[in-house]
Tab-separated table of C-alpha atoms and ligand atoms in Angstrom:
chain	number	residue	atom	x	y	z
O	1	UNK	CA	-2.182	19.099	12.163
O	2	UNK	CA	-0.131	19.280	9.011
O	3	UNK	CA	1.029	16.120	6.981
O	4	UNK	CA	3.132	15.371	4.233
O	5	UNK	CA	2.201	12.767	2.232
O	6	UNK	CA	4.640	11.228	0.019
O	7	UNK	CA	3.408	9.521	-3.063
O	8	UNK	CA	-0.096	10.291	-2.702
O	9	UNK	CA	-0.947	10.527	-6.112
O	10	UNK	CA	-0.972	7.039	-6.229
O	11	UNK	CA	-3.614	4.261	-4.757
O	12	UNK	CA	-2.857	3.665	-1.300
O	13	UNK	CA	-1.633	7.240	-0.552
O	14	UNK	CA	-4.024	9.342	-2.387
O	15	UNK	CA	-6.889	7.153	-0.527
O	16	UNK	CA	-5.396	8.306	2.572
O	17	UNK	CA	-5.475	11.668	1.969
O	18	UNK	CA	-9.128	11.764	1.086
O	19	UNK	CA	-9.347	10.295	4.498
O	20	UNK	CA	-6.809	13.171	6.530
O	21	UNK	CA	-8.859	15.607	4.520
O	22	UNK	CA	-12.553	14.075	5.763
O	23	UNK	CA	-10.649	14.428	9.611
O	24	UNK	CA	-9.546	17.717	9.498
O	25	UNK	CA	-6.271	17.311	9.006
O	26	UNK	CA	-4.131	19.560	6.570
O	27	UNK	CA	-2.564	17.808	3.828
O	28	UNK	CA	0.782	18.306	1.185
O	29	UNK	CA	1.079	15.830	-1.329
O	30	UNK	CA	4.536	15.563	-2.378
O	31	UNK	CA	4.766	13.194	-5.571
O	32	UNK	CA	7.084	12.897	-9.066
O	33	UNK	CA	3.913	11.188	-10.598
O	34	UNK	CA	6.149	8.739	-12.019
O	35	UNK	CA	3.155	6.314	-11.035
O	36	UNK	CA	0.811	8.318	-9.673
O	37	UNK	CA	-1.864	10.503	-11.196
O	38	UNK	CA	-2.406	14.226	-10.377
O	39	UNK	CA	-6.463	13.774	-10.841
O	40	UNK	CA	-6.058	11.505	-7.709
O	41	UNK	CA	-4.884	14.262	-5.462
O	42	UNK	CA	-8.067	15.298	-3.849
O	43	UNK	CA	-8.384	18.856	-4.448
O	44	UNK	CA	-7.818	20.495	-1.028
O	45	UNK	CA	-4.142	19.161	-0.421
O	46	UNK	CA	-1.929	21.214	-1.294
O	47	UNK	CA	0.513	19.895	-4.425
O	48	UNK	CA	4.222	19.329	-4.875
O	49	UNK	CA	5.408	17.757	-7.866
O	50	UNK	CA	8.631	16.224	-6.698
O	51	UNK	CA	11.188	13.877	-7.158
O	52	UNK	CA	12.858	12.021	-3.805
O	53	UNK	CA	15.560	11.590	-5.333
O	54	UNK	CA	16.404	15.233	-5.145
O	55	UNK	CA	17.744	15.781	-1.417
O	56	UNK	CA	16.923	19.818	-2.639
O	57	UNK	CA	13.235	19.277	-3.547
O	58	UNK	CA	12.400	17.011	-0.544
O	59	UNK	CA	14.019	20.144	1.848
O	60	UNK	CA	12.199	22.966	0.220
O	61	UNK	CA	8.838	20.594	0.353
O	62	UNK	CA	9.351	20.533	4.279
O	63	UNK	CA	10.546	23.956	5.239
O	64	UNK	CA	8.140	25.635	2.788
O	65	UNK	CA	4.671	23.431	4.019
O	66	UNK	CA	5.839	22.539	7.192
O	67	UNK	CA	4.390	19.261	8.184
O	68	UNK	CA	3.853	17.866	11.796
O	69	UNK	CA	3.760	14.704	10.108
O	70	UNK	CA	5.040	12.569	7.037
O	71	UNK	CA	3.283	9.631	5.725
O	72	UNK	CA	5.575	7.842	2.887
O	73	UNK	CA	4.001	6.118	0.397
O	74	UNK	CA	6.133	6.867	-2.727
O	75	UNK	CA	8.175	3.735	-3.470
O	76	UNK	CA	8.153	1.204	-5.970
O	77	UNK	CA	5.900	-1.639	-4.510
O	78	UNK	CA	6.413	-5.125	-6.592
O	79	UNK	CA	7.886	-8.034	-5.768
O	80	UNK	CA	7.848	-9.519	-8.749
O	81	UNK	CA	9.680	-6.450	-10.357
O	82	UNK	CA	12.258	-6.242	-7.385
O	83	UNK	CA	13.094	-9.599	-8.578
O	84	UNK	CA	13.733	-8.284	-12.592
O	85	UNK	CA	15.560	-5.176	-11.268
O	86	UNK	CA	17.130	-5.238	-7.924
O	87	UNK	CA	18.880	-2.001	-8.040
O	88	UNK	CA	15.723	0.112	-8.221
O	89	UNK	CA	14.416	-1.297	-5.031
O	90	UNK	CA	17.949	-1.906	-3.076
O	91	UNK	CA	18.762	1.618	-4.071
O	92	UNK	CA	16.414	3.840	-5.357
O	93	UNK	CA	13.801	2.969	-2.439
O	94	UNK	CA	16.359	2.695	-0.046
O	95	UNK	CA	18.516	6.202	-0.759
O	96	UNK	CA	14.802	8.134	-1.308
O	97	UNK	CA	13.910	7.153	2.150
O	98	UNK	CA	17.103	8.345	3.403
O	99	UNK	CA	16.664	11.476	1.751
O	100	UNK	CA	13.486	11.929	2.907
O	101	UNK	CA	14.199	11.327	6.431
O	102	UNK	CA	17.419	13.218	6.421
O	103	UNK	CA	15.187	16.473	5.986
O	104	UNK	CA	12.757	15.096	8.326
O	105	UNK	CA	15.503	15.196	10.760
O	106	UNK	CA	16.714	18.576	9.767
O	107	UNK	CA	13.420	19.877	8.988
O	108	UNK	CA	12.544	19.629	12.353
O	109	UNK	CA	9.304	16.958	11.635
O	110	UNK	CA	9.498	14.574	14.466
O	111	UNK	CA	6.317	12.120	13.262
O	112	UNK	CA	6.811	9.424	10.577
O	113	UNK	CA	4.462	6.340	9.402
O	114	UNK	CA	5.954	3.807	6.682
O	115	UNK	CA	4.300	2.226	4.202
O	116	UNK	CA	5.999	-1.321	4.925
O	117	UNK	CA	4.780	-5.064	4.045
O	118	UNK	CA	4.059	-8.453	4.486
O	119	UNK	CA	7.087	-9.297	2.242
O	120	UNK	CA	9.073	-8.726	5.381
O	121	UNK	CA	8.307	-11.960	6.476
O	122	UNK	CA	9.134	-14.142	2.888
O	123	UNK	CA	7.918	-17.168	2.964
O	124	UNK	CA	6.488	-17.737	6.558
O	125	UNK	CA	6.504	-20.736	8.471
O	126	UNK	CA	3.157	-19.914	10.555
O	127	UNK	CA	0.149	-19.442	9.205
O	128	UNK	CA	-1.050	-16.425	10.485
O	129	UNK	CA	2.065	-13.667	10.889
O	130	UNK	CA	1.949	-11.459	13.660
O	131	UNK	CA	5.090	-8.990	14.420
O	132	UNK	CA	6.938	-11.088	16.467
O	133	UNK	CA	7.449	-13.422	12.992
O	134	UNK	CA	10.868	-13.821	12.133
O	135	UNK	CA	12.031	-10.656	9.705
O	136	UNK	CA	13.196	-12.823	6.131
O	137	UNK	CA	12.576	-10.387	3.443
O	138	UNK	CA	11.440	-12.491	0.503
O	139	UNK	CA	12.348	-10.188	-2.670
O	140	UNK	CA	14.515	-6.747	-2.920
O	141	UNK	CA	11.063	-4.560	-2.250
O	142	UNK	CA	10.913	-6.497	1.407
O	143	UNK	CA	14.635	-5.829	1.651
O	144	UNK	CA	14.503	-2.330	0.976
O	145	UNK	CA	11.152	-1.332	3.433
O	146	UNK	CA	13.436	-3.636	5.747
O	147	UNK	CA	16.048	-1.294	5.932
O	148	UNK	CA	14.134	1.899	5.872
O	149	UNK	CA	12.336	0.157	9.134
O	150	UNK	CA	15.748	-0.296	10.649
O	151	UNK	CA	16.952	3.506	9.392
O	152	UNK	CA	13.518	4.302	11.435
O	153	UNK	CA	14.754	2.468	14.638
O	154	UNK	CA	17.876	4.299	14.466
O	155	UNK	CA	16.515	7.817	14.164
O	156	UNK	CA	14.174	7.438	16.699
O	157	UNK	CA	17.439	5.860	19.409
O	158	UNK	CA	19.071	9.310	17.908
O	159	UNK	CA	17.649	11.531	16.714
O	160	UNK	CA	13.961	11.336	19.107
O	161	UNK	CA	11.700	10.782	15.545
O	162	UNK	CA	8.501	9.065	16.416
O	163	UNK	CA	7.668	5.958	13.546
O	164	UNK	CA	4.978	3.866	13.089
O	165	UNK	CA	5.710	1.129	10.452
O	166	UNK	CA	2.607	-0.056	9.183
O	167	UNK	CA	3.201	-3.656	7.032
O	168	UNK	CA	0.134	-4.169	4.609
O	169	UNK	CA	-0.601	-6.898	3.669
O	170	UNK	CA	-2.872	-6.983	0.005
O	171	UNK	CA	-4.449	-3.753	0.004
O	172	UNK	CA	-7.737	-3.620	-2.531
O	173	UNK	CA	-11.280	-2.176	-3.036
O	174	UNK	CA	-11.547	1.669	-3.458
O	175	UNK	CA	-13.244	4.839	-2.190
O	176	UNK	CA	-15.931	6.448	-4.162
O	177	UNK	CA	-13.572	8.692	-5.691
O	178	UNK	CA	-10.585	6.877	-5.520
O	179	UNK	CA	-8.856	3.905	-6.571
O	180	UNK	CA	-6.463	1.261	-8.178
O	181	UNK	CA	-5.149	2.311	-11.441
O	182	UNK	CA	-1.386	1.241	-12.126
O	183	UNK	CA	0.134	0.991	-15.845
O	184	UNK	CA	0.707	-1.564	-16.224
O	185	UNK	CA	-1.672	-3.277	-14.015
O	186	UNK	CA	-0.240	-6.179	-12.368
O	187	UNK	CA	-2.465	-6.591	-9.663
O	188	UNK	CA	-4.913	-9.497	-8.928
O	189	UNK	CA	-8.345	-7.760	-8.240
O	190	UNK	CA	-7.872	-5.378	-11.220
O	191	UNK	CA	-6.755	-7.475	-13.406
O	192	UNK	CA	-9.912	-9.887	-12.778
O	193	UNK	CA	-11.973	-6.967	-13.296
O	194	UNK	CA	-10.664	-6.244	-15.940
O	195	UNK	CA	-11.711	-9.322	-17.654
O	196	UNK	CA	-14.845	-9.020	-16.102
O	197	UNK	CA	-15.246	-5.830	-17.915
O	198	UNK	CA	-14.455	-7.185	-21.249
O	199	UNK	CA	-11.152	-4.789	-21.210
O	200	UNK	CA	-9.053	-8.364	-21.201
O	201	UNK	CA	-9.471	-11.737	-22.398
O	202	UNK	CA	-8.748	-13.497	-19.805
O	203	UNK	CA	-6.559	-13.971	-16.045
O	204	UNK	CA	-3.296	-15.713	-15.877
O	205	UNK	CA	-3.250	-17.665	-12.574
O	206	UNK	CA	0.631	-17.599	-11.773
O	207	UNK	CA	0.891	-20.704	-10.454
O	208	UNK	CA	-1.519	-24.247	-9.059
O	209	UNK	CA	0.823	-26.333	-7.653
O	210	UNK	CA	1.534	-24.177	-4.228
O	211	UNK	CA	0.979	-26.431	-1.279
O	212	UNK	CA	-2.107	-24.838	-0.720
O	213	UNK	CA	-5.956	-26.394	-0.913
O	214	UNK	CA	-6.835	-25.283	-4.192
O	215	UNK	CA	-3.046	-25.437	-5.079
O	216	UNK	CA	-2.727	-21.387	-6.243
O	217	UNK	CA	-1.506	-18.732	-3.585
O	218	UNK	CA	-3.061	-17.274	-0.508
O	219	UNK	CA	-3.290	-14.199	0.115
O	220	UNK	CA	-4.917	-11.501	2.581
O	221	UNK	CA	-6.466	-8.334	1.132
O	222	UNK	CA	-7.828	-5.105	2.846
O	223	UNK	CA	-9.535	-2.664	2.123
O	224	UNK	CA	-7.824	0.036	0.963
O	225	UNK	CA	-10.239	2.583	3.335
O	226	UNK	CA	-9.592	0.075	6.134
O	227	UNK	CA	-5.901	0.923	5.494
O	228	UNK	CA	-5.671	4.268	5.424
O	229	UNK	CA	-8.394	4.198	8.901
O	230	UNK	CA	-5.469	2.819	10.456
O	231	UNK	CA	-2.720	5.331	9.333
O	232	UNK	CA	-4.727	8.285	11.370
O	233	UNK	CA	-4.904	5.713	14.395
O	234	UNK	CA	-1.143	5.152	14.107
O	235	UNK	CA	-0.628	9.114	13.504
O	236	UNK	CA	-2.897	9.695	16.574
O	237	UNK	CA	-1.159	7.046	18.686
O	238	UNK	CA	2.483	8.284	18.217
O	239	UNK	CA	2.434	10.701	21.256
O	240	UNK	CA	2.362	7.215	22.833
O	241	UNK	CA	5.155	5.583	21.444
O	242	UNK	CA	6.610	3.937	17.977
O	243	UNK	CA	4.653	1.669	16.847
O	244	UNK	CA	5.109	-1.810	14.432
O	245	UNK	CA	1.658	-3.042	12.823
O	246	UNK	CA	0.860	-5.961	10.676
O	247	UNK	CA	-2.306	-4.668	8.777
O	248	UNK	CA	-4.897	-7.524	7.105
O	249	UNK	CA	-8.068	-8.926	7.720
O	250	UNK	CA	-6.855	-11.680	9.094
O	251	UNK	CA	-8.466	-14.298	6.317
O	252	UNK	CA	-7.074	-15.966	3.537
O	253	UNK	CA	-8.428	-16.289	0.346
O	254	UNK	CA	-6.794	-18.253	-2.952
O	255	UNK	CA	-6.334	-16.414	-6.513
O	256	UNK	CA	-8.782	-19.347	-7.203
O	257	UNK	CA	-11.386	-17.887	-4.944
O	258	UNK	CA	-10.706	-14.369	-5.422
O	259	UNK	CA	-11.258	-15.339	-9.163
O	260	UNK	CA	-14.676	-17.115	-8.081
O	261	UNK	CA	-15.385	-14.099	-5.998
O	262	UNK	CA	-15.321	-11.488	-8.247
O	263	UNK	CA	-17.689	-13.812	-11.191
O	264	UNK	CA	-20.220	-13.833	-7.956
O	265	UNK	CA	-20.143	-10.146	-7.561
O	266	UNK	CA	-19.910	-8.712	-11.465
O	267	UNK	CA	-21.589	-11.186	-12.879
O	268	UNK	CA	-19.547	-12.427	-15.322
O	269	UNK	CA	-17.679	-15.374	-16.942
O	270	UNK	CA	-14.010	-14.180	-16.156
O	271	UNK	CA	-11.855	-16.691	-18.031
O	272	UNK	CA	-8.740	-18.104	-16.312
O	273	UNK	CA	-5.589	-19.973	-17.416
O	274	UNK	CA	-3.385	-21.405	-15.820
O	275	UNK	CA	0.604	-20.007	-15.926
O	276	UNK	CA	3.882	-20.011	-14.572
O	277	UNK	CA	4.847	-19.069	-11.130
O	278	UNK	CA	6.341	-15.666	-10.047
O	279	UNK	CA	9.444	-15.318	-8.595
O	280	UNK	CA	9.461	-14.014	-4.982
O	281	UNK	CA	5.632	-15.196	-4.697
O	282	UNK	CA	5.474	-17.222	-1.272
O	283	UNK	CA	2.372	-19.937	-0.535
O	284	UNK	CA	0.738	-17.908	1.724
O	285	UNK	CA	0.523	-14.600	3.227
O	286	UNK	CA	-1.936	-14.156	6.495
O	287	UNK	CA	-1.884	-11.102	8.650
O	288	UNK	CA	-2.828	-11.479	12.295
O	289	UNK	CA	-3.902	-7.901	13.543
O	290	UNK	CA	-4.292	-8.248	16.861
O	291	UNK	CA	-1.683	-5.682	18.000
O	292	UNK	CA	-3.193	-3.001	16.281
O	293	UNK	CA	-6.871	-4.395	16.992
O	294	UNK	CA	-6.052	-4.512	21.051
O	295	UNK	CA	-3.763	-1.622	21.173
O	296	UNK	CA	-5.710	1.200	18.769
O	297	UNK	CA	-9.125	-0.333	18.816
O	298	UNK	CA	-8.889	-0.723	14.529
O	299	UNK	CA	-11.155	-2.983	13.167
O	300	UNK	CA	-11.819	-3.388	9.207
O	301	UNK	CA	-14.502	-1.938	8.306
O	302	UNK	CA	-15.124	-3.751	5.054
O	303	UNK	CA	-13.766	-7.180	5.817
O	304	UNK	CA	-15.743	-8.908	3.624
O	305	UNK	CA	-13.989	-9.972	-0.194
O	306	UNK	CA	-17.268	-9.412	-1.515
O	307	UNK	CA	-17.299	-5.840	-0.293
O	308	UNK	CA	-13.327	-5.084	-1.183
O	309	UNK	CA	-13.911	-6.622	-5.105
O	310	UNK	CA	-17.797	-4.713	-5.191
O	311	UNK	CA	-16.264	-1.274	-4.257
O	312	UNK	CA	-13.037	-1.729	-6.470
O	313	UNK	CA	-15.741	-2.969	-9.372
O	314	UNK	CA	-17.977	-0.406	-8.720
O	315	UNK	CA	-14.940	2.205	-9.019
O	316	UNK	CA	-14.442	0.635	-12.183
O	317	UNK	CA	-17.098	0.621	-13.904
O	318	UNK	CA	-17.732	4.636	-13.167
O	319	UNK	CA	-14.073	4.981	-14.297
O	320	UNK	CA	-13.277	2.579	-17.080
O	321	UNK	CA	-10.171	4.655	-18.024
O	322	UNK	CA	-9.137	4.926	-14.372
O	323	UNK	CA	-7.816	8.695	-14.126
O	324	UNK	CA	-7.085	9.393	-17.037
O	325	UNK	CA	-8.335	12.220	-19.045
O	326	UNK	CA	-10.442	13.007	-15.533
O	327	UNK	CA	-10.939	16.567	-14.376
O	328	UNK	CA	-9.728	16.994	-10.622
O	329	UNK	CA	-12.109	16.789	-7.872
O	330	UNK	CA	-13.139	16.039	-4.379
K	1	LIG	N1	-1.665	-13.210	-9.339
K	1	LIG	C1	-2.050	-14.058	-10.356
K	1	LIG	N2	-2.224	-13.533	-11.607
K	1	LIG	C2	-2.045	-12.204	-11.874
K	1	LIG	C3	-1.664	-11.346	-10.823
K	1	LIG	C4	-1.472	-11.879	-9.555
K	1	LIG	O1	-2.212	-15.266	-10.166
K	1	LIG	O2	-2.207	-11.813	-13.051
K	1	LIG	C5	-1.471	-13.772	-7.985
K	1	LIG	C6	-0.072	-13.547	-7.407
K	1	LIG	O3	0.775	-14.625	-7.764
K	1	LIG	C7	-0.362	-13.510	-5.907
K	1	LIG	C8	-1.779	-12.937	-5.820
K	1	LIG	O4	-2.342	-13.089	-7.114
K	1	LIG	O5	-0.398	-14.819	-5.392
K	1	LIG	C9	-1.779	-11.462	-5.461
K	1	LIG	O6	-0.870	-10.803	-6.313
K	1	LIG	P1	-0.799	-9.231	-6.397
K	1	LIG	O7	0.183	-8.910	-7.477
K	1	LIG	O8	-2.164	-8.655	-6.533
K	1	LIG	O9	-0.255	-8.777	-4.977
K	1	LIG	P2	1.070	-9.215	-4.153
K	1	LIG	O10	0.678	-10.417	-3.352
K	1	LIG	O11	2.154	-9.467	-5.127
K	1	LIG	O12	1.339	-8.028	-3.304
């Protein structure tokens, strides 16, 4: 089987085709590397340089490598940015999912899993969000994965395409090949290791007054390899039915203890200050998984935070410049 993966030159999608690759399954990376890097693309997919926001390039992408399957990853993915510039997320994610599912449609591909998220849910009453939580998108980016969920619902009442919509939750850690390198970094678990590494002086805590026990944010981070484990389950499960997933470990852990976390496992001081909150940044984000535990049999395979900051450390360390300048490989 043949998939399309969009955006996986960057972290979560370029993971995931390591993983497709190490299952047999063919893979086209279709990506405009306007985040991405082309030294993450392992070196058996095959490589499109593309731009979704060309309805032409997306086309030619599917009737020249003709996938069974798309897995779309390329979007932009902050909250806090959504909140600085609406428009990119409202529109830009919104209409490249629409082109990209318009030549699904008419390319015949009939299998589709969504990189969605736990910003869906904005700031949730219960503590632990499964998928019947009430849908309150809590920045553009939720909005916009929001309404390529709904454009999903639609095409599959029309148009017979099979979705599963997977909703991460904090994805971290790495592969031993592959992992988290954004410019600029805004992530948590980078960031700190970053300081750790002596790259940066110190981590800005973005808030200590949340109603939370420490008083700084909560949040629930997977393993990136755990992640992209589940996208083959989801792929595999389709012939079954569409399927909705809320993907975490379950467990909750504070900026504050994430902070603490990573000193235990690098071994070093890691200063921290304290700063201003960010817009669109709710208390506390908690997947429950159950669905996708009872109904695929997924489990996390790295649950631990010690093993999700060691792996993304260890990634580090062996990669100091992230990608850059690095020669492609397996
Ligand atoms: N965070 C922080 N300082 C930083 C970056 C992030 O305190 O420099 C906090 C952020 O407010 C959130 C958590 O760390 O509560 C995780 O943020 P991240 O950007 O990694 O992921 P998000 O939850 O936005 O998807």
């Amino acid at each position: 089987m043949k998939v399309l993966v969009t955006g996986g030159a960057g972290y979560i999608g370029s993971v995931t085709s390591e993983v497709l690759l190490n299952r047999g399954y063919e893979v086209a990376v279709f990506d405009n590397l306007s985040q991405g890097h082309r030294a993450a693309v392992p070196a058996d997919a095959e490589w499109v340089q593309g731009d979704l926001a060309s309805p032409q390039k997306i086309r030619e992408a599917i009737d020249q490598h003709r996938p069974d399957a798309v897995m779309h990853f390329a979007a932009r993915s902050l909250v806090g940015e959504s909140m600085d510039a609406p428009f990119a997320y409202l529109r830009d994610n919104v209409m490249n999912g629409l082109n990209l599912l318009d030549a699904c449609v008419s390319g015949g591909v009939e299998r589709f899993i969504l990189s969605s998220t736990a910003n869906l849910f904005g700031a949730p009453a219960s503590a632990v969000i499964d998928e019947q939580a009430p849908i309150a998108p809590g920045s553009p980016y939720g909005e916009s994965k929001w309404a390529l969920e709904r454009a999903l619902h639609w095409l599959s009442q029309t148009k017979g395409l099979r979705f599963a919509s997977l909703r991460y939750f904090n994805a971290a850690g790495a592969s031993e090949a592959r992992g988290e390198h954004h410019t600029p970094e805004t992530h948590l678990i980078p960031l700190v290791l970053q300081v750790a590494a002596g790259h940066r002086e110190h981590i800005t805590i973005f808030g200590d007054d949340y109603d939370t026990p420490d008083g700084t944010c909560i949040r629930d981070y997977i393993h990136v390899l755990d992640l992209a484990d589940a996208h083959v389950l989801a792929l595999q499960a389709l012939e079954q039915g569409n399927r909705v997933y809320n993907l975490g470990n379950g467990e909750g852990f504070s900026v504050r203890q994430v902070i603490e976390t990573a000193r235990a496992v690098t071994g070093a001081a890691i200063t921290e200050r304290v700063g201003q909150r960010r817009a669109g940044d709710p208390a506390r984000l908690v997947a429950s998984s159950y669905r996708i535990r009872d109904e695929l049999g997924w489990a996390p395979q790295f649950p631990a935070l010690e093993q999700i900051i060691d792996s993304a450390w260890r990634w580090q360390q062996r990669h100091p410049e992230g990608y850059i300048d690095r020669a492609l490989h397996k």
